[in-house]
Amino acid sequence: MVEKQMTAHRVDRAICGWFWEYVLAHAAGDPSKWGDILGMHPSGDAPLDGYRDYLGDINEDTIKDNFVIVYQILDEMMDNGFPLTTEPNILKELVAQPNMVSKMLNVMTGKSSTIGSKLPDATASFVPWRTTIVKDASNEVYVNIVEELDACVNREGVLVKCEACGEIEVNSSLPGLPELTLSFANPTIINDVRFHPCVRFRPWESNQILSFVPPDGQFKLMSYRVKKLKTTPIYVKPQLSSDSGNCRVHVMVGIRNDPGKPIDSIIVQFQLPPLIASADLTANHGTVDILADQTCVWTIGHIPKDKAPSLSGNLRLEEGLAHLHAFPIFQVKFRIMGAALSGLQIDKLDVKNTPSAPYKGFRAQTQAGRYEGCEREVAEAATEEQKNDSIMRLSWALVHSKQTDDVNRGIGMIEASLDKTTSPLQTREKLYLLAVGHYRNGNYVRSRQLADRCLEIQPDWRQASSLKKAIEDKIAKDGVIGIGIATTAVGLIVGGIAAALARKK
């Protein structure tokens, strides 16, 4: 695959051998790291993002099972080793996504190619990232602020470095050719911005406003960095002392600066120093595990109100070693849902050129993990009203997931809460989410029934009408394909019988 894209330069075998050893050294024992290998390309993350759109999670098994698709996508993306076509909507029209119908046709016809015969219209468009015909547009747009904190604290507890790396993630399902304008309340705090190709540079340079025509579906609008933050939300205080062949360990964790939202998924880990014969570590909250690579993982979860989590124990040094000369570095992981650590806030989102006013949703979080965050909101809801709202957000996230198990779980969650719903508005919303979930699972008949119930409650509901039309188009299309498959199968059977009779004669 490498030599195919580098046709102008023959690759020396010695270089290939060195490269292969380097790949094996980094991927050994973790097949998921093959995804990073696919991203090692001059076009940046575009190849990896394109593969994720087609295959979902990138790992060794998905690449093996869909090698023809991977090869064809790479062939369309690259031209003589240079990036050519990287927009997902164009690639999906050039190379059809794998499905059950295409696999059956490939088996029956003996062909494995999924290359389309028609050049996509978007290739000649001034907005090549957006397909000319948007299907299943539900007239809604969601904006997420996702941030990760990068901080370094020395042994005395002094903050050496603290900055936030963030991304603005957008999930757009808008009809037509919408014009979006996004503004921040405090844009001056962000640095090192990187934009999606849809963002216009001039409005940002003059007024620090994001003006763009969005792609359809999920995409990363921009990434940024906020430097020189003053504090961290939690603290970790390790104390290690060694003498006479023993090292005593005591680690405390607590909240330093309350962000106003729950801090959960706290994990403290450190590498046990070399020349350790045995380790006996316990914690008053959470669990402690020592992995095969001598990494100690303390899983705390959330910090209780009645006590401060602490880990203590003893490390036994090898014979002949009295003191520990190298102290470990402690790494901390945590998550805060509903808050951006940098303080970045969205001021306004304007949407133009749409048939009706769309639904707009905003969310902030410190780590990618939408479903887990919603689940915690459901578990910690103080009132029944808050619980219902959290269930609605979690259900929406699940039925719009690319994973079939998540979609099925979202459907089950909505069906379990549907009978308890008394508000006609919430009943309508839940019926619509059920229709979307069944549509994404391929149960078009059930989806159409639910869409009809939505329209009985509100006959002029545009989203339900659009969904019903998409369902009917899908049923009609699959019906034509099914007739074609049946006709082909009958033809093959009749042809086989005729050939057998001819041989007998």
Coordinates of C-alpha atoms in Angstrom, one line a residue:
M1 CA 0.0 0.0 0.0
V2 CA 2.9 2.4 0.7
E3 CA 4.6 1.7 -2.6
K4 CA 1.4 2.0 -4.5
Q5 CA 1.0 5.6 -3.3
M6 CA 4.7 6.4 -3.9
T7 CA 4.8 5.4 -7.5
A8 CA 7.2 8.2 -8.4
H9 CA 9.8 7.0 -5.9
R10 CA 10.8 3.4 -5.5
V11 CA 11.1 2.6 -1.8
D12 CA 14.3 0.8 -0.8
R13 CA 13.7 -2.5 1.0
A14 CA 16.1 -1.6 3.8
I15 CA 14.0 1.5 4.6
C16 CA 10.8 -0.6 4.5
G17 CA 12.4 -3.1 6.9
W18 CA 13.4 -0.3 9.4
F19 CA 9.9 1.2 9.1
W20 CA 8.3 -2.2 9.8
E21 CA 10.4 -2.7 12.9
Y22 CA 9.5 0.7 14.1
V23 CA 5.8 -0.1 13.6
L24 CA 6.0 -3.4 15.4
A25 CA 7.8 -1.8 18.3
H26 CA 5.0 0.7 18.9
A27 CA 2.0 -1.6 18.1
A28 CA 3.2 -4.7 19.9
G29 CA 0.5 -6.0 22.3
D30 CA -2.1 -3.3 21.4
P31 CA -3.8 -3.8 18.0
S32 CA -5.8 -0.6 18.5
K33 CA -2.6 1.4 17.9
W34 CA -2.9 0.4 14.2
G35 CA -5.2 3.4 14.0
D36 CA -2.3 5.7 14.8
I37 CA -0.3 4.1 12.0
L38 CA -3.0 4.9 9.5
G39 CA -2.8 8.5 10.6
M40 CA 0.9 8.8 9.9
H41 CA 0.5 10.6 6.6
P42 CA 1.2 14.0 5.2
S43 CA -2.6 14.8 5.1
G44 CA -2.7 14.7 8.9
D45 CA -5.8 13.1 10.5
A46 CA -7.9 13.0 7.3
P47 CA -7.2 9.3 6.4
L48 CA -8.0 8.1 9.9
D49 CA -11.1 10.2 10.1
G50 CA -12.2 8.9 6.7
Y51 CA -11.8 5.3 7.9
R52 CA -13.7 5.9 11.1
D53 CA -16.6 7.3 9.1
Y54 CA -16.7 4.0 7.1
L55 CA -15.7 1.4 9.7
G56 CA -16.3 2.9 13.1
D57 CA -13.5 1.8 15.5
I58 CA -10.2 1.2 13.8
N59 CA -8.4 -1.9 14.9
E60 CA -6.7 -5.0 13.4
D61 CA -9.9 -7.0 12.9
T62 CA -11.9 -4.2 11.1
I63 CA -9.0 -3.6 8.7
K64 CA -8.7 -7.3 7.9
D65 CA -12.4 -7.7 7.4
N66 CA -12.7 -4.6 5.2
F67 CA -9.3 -4.5 3.5
V68 CA -10.9 -3.9 0.1
I69 CA -12.7 -0.8 1.4
V70 CA -9.5 0.5 3.1
Y71 CA -7.5 0.1 -0.1
Q72 CA -10.2 1.8 -2.2
I73 CA -10.5 4.7 0.2
L74 CA -6.8 5.2 0.2
D75 CA -6.7 5.0 -3.5
E76 CA -9.3 7.8 -3.8
M77 CA -7.7 9.9 -1.0
M78 CA -4.2 10.0 -2.5
D79 CA -2.8 10.8 -5.9
N80 CA 0.8 9.8 -6.4
G81 CA 1.5 10.1 -2.7
F82 CA -0.2 13.5 -2.3
P83 CA -3.6 14.2 -0.6
L84 CA -6.4 14.7 -3.1
T85 CA -9.9 13.9 -1.9
T86 CA -10.3 13.9 1.9
E87 CA -13.8 15.1 2.4
P88 CA -16.0 12.3 3.9
N89 CA -19.2 13.2 1.9
I90 CA -17.3 13.0 -1.4
L91 CA -15.6 9.7 -0.4
K92 CA -18.9 8.2 0.5
E93 CA -20.3 8.9 -2.9
L94 CA -17.1 7.6 -4.6
V95 CA -16.8 4.4 -2.4
A96 CA -20.0 3.0 -1.1
Q97 CA -20.1 2.1 2.6
P98 CA -20.2 -1.6 3.3
N99 CA -23.7 -3.1 4.1
M100 CA -25.5 -6.4 3.9
V101 CA -27.0 -5.8 0.5
S102 CA -23.7 -4.9 -1.1
K103 CA -22.0 -7.9 0.4
M104 CA -24.8 -10.2 -1.0
L105 CA -24.5 -8.6 -4.5
N106 CA -20.7 -9.0 -4.4
V107 CA -21.0 -12.7 -3.5
M108 CA -23.6 -13.3 -6.3
T109 CA -21.8 -11.3 -9.0
G110 CA -18.3 -12.2 -8.0
K111 CA -17.2 -8.5 -7.8
S112 CA -15.7 -6.9 -4.8
S113 CA -15.4 -3.3 -6.0
T114 CA -17.6 -0.6 -4.4
I115 CA -16.4 2.3 -6.5
G116 CA -19.2 4.5 -7.8
S117 CA -19.4 5.2 -11.6
K118 CA -20.6 8.8 -11.1
L119 CA -18.4 11.7 -10.1
P120 CA -20.0 13.4 -7.0
D121 CA -21.4 16.9 -7.5
A122 CA -19.6 18.2 -4.4
T123 CA -16.2 17.8 -6.2
A124 CA -17.1 20.9 -8.3
S125 CA -18.9 22.8 -5.4
F126 CA -17.5 25.8 -3.6
V127 CA -18.3 23.9 -0.3
P128 CA -16.9 20.4 -1.1
W129 CA -17.2 19.4 2.6
R130 CA -21.0 19.4 2.3
T131 CA -23.0 17.0 0.1
T132 CA -25.5 18.6 -2.3
I133 CA -28.4 16.5 -1.1
V134 CA -28.7 16.2 2.7
K135 CA -30.7 13.2 3.8
D136 CA -32.5 12.7 7.1
A137 CA -32.1 16.4 8.1
S138 CA -33.8 16.8 11.5
N139 CA -33.2 20.5 11.6
E140 CA -31.0 20.6 14.8
V141 CA -27.4 21.5 15.6
Y142 CA -25.4 20.7 18.8
V143 CA -22.2 22.3 19.9
N144 CA -19.8 20.7 22.5
I145 CA -16.8 22.3 24.1
V146 CA -14.4 19.4 24.9
E147 CA -11.2 20.3 26.9
E148 CA -8.3 18.4 28.4
L149 CA -6.1 19.9 31.2
D150 CA -2.4 19.6 30.8
A151 CA -0.7 20.4 34.2
C152 CA 2.6 19.8 35.9
V153 CA 3.1 20.1 39.7
N154 CA 6.5 19.6 41.4
R155 CA 7.1 17.7 44.6
E156 CA 6.5 20.7 46.8
G157 CA 3.0 21.2 45.3
V158 CA 3.9 24.2 43.2
L159 CA 2.1 24.5 39.8
V160 CA 4.8 24.6 37.2
K161 CA 2.6 24.4 34.0
C162 CA -1.1 24.4 33.5
E163 CA -3.0 24.8 30.2
A164 CA -6.1 23.5 28.5
C165 CA -6.3 22.0 25.0
G166 CA -9.8 22.2 23.7
E167 CA -12.0 21.3 20.7
I168 CA -15.3 22.7 19.4
E169 CA -17.3 19.7 18.2
V170 CA -20.4 20.2 16.2
N171 CA -23.1 17.7 15.2
S172 CA -25.2 19.3 12.4
S173 CA -28.3 18.0 10.9
L174 CA -29.6 21.0 9.0
P175 CA -31.4 21.0 5.6
G176 CA -30.3 23.0 2.6
L177 CA -27.2 25.2 2.6
P178 CA -27.3 26.8 6.1
E179 CA -25.1 29.7 7.2
L180 CA -23.9 29.5 10.8
T181 CA -22.2 32.2 12.9
L182 CA -20.7 31.2 16.3
S183 CA -19.4 33.8 18.8
F184 CA -17.7 33.5 22.1
A185 CA -18.1 35.6 25.3
N186 CA -14.3 35.7 25.9
P187 CA -12.5 34.8 22.7
T188 CA -9.3 36.6 23.7
I189 CA -8.2 33.8 26.1
I190 CA -7.7 31.2 23.3
N191 CA -4.5 30.7 21.3
D192 CA -3.0 28.4 18.6
V193 CA -6.4 27.9 16.8
R194 CA -6.8 25.4 14.1
F195 CA -10.0 25.4 11.9
H196 CA -12.0 23.1 9.8
P197 CA -11.9 24.0 6.1
C198 CA -15.5 25.3 6.3
V199 CA -14.5 28.2 8.6
R200 CA -14.0 31.6 6.9
F201 CA -10.8 33.3 8.0
R202 CA -11.8 37.0 7.5
P203 CA -14.6 37.1 10.2
W204 CA -12.3 35.4 12.7
E205 CA -9.4 37.7 12.0
S206 CA -11.5 40.9 12.2
N207 CA -14.1 40.1 14.9
Q208 CA -13.1 36.6 16.2
I209 CA -16.3 35.1 15.0
L210 CA -16.7 31.7 13.4
S211 CA -18.7 31.9 10.2
F212 CA -19.2 28.7 8.2
V213 CA -21.3 26.4 6.2
P214 CA -21.2 23.2 8.2
P215 CA -20.7 19.6 6.9
D216 CA -23.6 17.2 7.5
G217 CA -23.1 15.2 10.7
Q218 CA -20.4 15.3 13.3
F219 CA -17.1 17.2 12.8
K220 CA -14.5 19.1 14.6
L221 CA -15.0 22.8 14.0
M222 CA -11.8 24.1 15.6
S223 CA -9.1 23.3 18.2
Y224 CA -7.4 25.7 20.5
R225 CA -5.2 26.1 23.5
V226 CA -5.6 28.3 26.7
K227 CA -2.3 28.9 28.4
K228 CA -1.2 29.9 31.9
L229 CA -4.2 28.7 33.9
K230 CA -3.7 29.5 37.6
T231 CA -5.0 26.4 39.4
T232 CA -6.1 22.8 39.0
P233 CA -9.4 21.4 40.2
I234 CA -7.9 18.7 42.4
Y235 CA -4.6 18.1 44.2
V236 CA -2.5 15.0 44.8
K237 CA -0.1 15.0 47.7
P238 CA 2.4 12.0 47.6
Q239 CA 4.8 11.3 50.5
L240 CA 7.5 8.7 50.2
S241 CA 10.2 7.9 52.7
S242 CA 12.6 4.9 52.6
D243 CA 15.1 3.4 55.0
S244 CA 16.3 -0.1 56.0
G245 CA 15.1 -1.7 52.7
N246 CA 11.5 -0.4 53.0
C247 CA 9.7 2.5 51.3
R248 CA 6.6 3.9 53.0
V249 CA 4.0 5.4 50.6
H250 CA 1.1 7.8 51.5
V251 CA -0.9 9.6 48.9
M252 CA -3.9 12.0 49.5
V253 CA -6.3 13.3 46.9
G254 CA -8.8 16.2 47.3
I255 CA -10.6 19.1 45.7
R256 CA -8.4 22.2 45.4
N257 CA -10.7 24.5 43.3
D258 CA -14.4 23.4 43.0
P259 CA -15.5 24.0 39.4
G260 CA -19.1 23.9 40.4
K261 CA -19.7 20.5 38.7
P262 CA -19.0 17.0 40.0
I263 CA -15.5 15.6 39.4
D264 CA -15.6 11.9 38.7
S265 CA -13.6 9.2 36.9
I266 CA -10.6 10.1 39.0
I267 CA -7.6 7.7 38.5
V268 CA -4.2 8.1 40.0
Q269 CA -1.4 5.9 38.6
F270 CA 2.4 5.7 39.0
Q271 CA 5.1 3.4 37.9
L272 CA 6.7 1.4 40.7
P273 CA 10.4 2.2 41.0
P274 CA 12.9 -0.4 39.8
L275 CA 14.4 -2.9 42.3
I276 CA 11.1 -3.3 44.1
A277 CA 10.7 -6.9 45.4
S278 CA 7.1 -6.6 46.6
A279 CA 4.3 -4.0 47.1
D280 CA 1.5 -3.9 49.7
L281 CA -0.8 -0.9 49.0
T282 CA -4.3 -0.3 50.2
A283 CA -6.8 2.6 49.9
N284 CA -9.6 3.8 52.1
H285 CA -11.7 4.6 49.0
G286 CA -11.6 3.0 45.6
T287 CA -9.5 0.1 44.3
V288 CA -5.8 -0.5 43.9
D289 CA -4.4 -2.7 41.1
I290 CA -0.8 -3.4 40.2
L291 CA -0.5 -4.3 36.5
A292 CA 2.0 -6.6 34.8
D293 CA 4.2 -3.7 33.8
Q294 CA 4.5 -2.6 37.4
T295 CA 2.1 0.3 37.1
C296 CA 0.0 1.0 40.2
V297 CA -3.5 2.1 39.3
W298 CA -5.6 3.7 42.0
T299 CA -9.2 4.0 40.7
I300 CA -11.0 6.5 42.9
G301 CA -14.1 7.5 40.9
H302 CA -15.5 10.4 42.8
I303 CA -14.4 12.1 46.0
P304 CA -16.8 11.4 48.9
K305 CA -17.9 14.2 51.1
D306 CA -17.2 12.5 54.5
K307 CA -13.5 11.6 53.9
A308 CA -10.5 12.4 51.8
P309 CA -9.3 9.5 49.7
S310 CA -5.9 8.2 50.7
L311 CA -3.6 5.4 49.6
S312 CA -0.9 4.0 51.9
G313 CA 1.3 1.0 52.1
N314 CA 4.8 -0.3 52.0
L315 CA 7.2 -1.2 49.2
R316 CA 9.8 -3.8 49.9
L317 CA 13.2 -3.1 48.2
E318 CA 15.4 -5.9 46.9
E319 CA 18.2 -7.3 49.1
G320 CA 21.2 -5.0 49.5
L321 CA 19.3 -1.8 48.8
A322 CA 18.7 0.4 51.8
H323 CA 17.2 3.5 50.3
L324 CA 15.0 4.3 47.2
H325 CA 17.0 6.7 45.0
A326 CA 14.4 7.3 42.2
F327 CA 10.9 8.5 43.2
P328 CA 8.0 7.9 40.8
I329 CA 6.0 10.5 38.9
F330 CA 2.3 10.5 39.7
Q331 CA -0.3 10.9 36.8
V332 CA -3.9 11.9 37.4
K333 CA -6.9 11.4 35.2
F334 CA -10.3 12.9 35.9
R335 CA -13.4 14.2 34.2
I336 CA -15.8 17.2 34.8
M337 CA -19.1 17.2 32.9
G338 CA -20.8 20.5 32.2
A339 CA -17.8 22.8 32.7
A340 CA -15.0 24.1 30.6
L341 CA -11.8 24.4 32.7
S342 CA -10.5 27.3 30.7
G343 CA -13.6 29.4 31.2
L344 CA -14.4 29.6 27.5
Q345 CA -18.1 30.3 26.9
I346 CA -20.3 30.3 23.8
D347 CA -22.2 33.6 23.5
K348 CA -24.4 33.1 20.5
L349 CA -25.1 30.8 17.6
D350 CA -27.0 32.2 14.7
V351 CA -28.4 29.9 11.9
K352 CA -29.6 31.3 8.6
N353 CA -30.9 29.9 5.3
T354 CA -33.0 27.1 6.9
P355 CA -36.7 26.5 6.3
S356 CA -37.6 26.9 10.0
A357 CA -35.9 27.8 13.2
P358 CA -33.7 24.8 14.2
Y359 CA -33.1 23.3 17.7
K360 CA -29.8 24.4 19.1
G361 CA -28.0 22.6 22.0
F362 CA -24.8 23.4 23.9
R363 CA -22.6 21.4 26.2
A364 CA -19.2 21.7 27.9
Q365 CA -17.0 18.9 29.2
T366 CA -13.4 18.2 30.0
Q367 CA -13.1 14.9 28.3
A368 CA -14.7 13.1 25.4
G369 CA -17.2 10.7 27.0
R370 CA -20.7 11.9 26.1
Y371 CA -22.6 8.8 27.1
E372 CA -20.8 8.2 30.4
G373 CA -21.4 11.8 31.4
C374 CA -25.1 11.6 30.7
E375 CA -25.3 8.3 32.7
R376 CA -23.9 10.0 35.7
E377 CA -26.4 12.8 35.4
V378 CA -29.2 10.3 35.4
A379 CA -27.8 8.5 38.5
E380 CA -27.3 11.7 40.5
A381 CA -30.6 13.5 39.5
A382 CA -32.1 15.1 42.6
T383 CA -35.7 15.3 41.3
E384 CA -37.8 13.3 39.0
E385 CA -37.9 16.2 36.5
Q386 CA -34.1 16.4 36.4
K387 CA -34.0 12.6 35.9
N388 CA -36.4 12.7 33.0
D389 CA -34.4 15.5 31.3
S390 CA -31.2 13.6 31.8
I391 CA -32.8 10.4 30.4
M392 CA -33.8 12.4 27.3
R393 CA -30.3 13.7 26.7
L394 CA -28.8 10.2 27.2
S395 CA -31.4 8.6 25.0
W396 CA -30.7 11.2 22.2
A397 CA -27.0 10.5 22.4
L398 CA -27.5 6.7 22.3
V399 CA -29.9 6.5 19.4
H400 CA -27.6 8.8 17.3
S401 CA -24.5 6.6 18.1
K402 CA -22.7 4.7 15.4
Q403 CA -22.7 1.6 17.6
T404 CA -25.7 -0.7 17.2
D405 CA -25.6 -1.7 20.9
D406 CA -25.8 1.9 21.9
V407 CA -28.8 2.5 19.6
N408 CA -30.6 -0.6 21.0
R409 CA -29.9 0.5 24.5
G410 CA -31.3 4.0 23.8
I411 CA -34.5 2.4 22.3
G412 CA -35.0 0.2 25.4
M413 CA -34.5 3.2 27.7
I414 CA -37.1 5.3 25.9
E415 CA -39.6 2.4 25.8
A416 CA -39.2 1.8 29.5
S417 CA -39.9 5.5 30.4
L418 CA -42.6 6.1 27.7
D419 CA -45.6 4.8 29.8
K420 CA -44.6 7.1 32.7
T421 CA -44.6 10.2 30.6
T422 CA -47.6 12.5 31.2
S423 CA -46.5 15.5 29.1
P424 CA -47.7 15.5 25.5
L425 CA -44.6 17.3 24.5
Q426 CA -42.2 14.7 26.0
T427 CA -44.4 11.9 24.6
R428 CA -43.9 13.4 21.2
E429 CA -40.2 13.8 21.6
K430 CA -39.8 10.2 22.9
L431 CA -41.8 8.8 20.0
Y432 CA -39.6 10.7 17.6
L433 CA -36.4 9.4 19.2
L434 CA -37.8 5.9 19.0
A435 CA -38.6 6.4 15.3
V436 CA -35.0 7.6 14.7
G437 CA -33.6 4.6 16.6
H438 CA -35.6 2.1 14.7
Y439 CA -34.7 3.8 11.4
R440 CA -31.0 3.7 12.2
N441 CA -31.3 0.0 13.1
G442 CA -33.1 -0.8 9.7
N443 CA -36.5 -1.5 11.2
Y444 CA -38.3 0.9 8.8
V445 CA -41.8 -0.4 9.3
R446 CA -41.8 0.2 13.0
S447 CA -40.1 3.5 12.5
R448 CA -42.8 4.6 10.1
Q449 CA -45.5 3.7 12.6
L450 CA -43.8 5.8 15.3
A451 CA -43.4 8.7 12.9
D452 CA -47.2 8.5 12.1
R453 CA -47.9 8.7 15.8
C454 CA -45.8 11.8 16.1
L455 CA -47.7 13.4 13.2
E456 CA -51.0 12.5 14.9
I457 CA -49.9 14.6 17.9
Q458 CA -48.6 17.4 15.8
P459 CA -49.5 17.2 12.1
D460 CA -47.3 20.1 11.0
W461 CA -44.1 18.8 12.7
R462 CA -41.5 19.2 10.0
Q463 CA -38.9 16.9 11.6
A464 CA -41.3 14.0 11.8
S465 CA -42.5 14.6 8.2
S466 CA -38.9 14.7 7.0
L467 CA -38.2 11.4 8.8
K468 CA -41.3 9.8 7.4
K469 CA -40.3 10.8 3.9
A470 CA -36.8 9.4 4.4
I471 CA -38.2 6.1 5.7
E472 CA -40.6 5.8 2.7
D473 CA -37.7 6.5 0.3
K474 CA -35.6 3.9 2.1
I475 CA -38.4 1.3 2.0
A476 CA -38.9 1.9 -1.7
K477 CA -35.2 1.7 -2.5
D478 CA -34.7 -1.5 -0.5
G479 CA -37.8 -3.0 -2.2
V480 CA -36.3 -2.3 -5.7
I481 CA -33.0 -3.8 -4.6
G482 CA -34.7 -6.8 -3.0
I483 CA -36.6 -7.5 -6.3
G484 CA -33.3 -7.2 -8.2
I485 CA -31.6 -9.7 -5.9
A486 CA -34.6 -12.1 -6.1
T487 CA -34.6 -11.9 -9.9
T488 CA -30.9 -12.5 -10.1
A489 CA -31.2 -15.5 -7.8
V490 CA -34.0 -17.0 -9.8
G491 CA -32.0 -16.4 -13.0
L492 CA -29.0 -18.2 -11.5
I493 CA -31.1 -21.1 -10.5
V494 CA -32.9 -21.4 -13.8
G495 CA -29.5 -21.1 -15.6
G496 CA -28.1 -23.8 -13.4
I497 CA -31.0 -26.1 -14.2
A498 CA -30.7 -25.4 -17.9
A499 CA -27.0 -26.1 -17.8
A500 CA -27.6 -29.4 -16.0
L501 CA -30.2 -30.5 -18.5
A502 CA -27.9 -29.6 -21.4
R503 CA -25.1 -31.8 -19.9
K504 CA -27.5 -34.7 -19.5
K505 CA -28.4 -34.5 -23.2

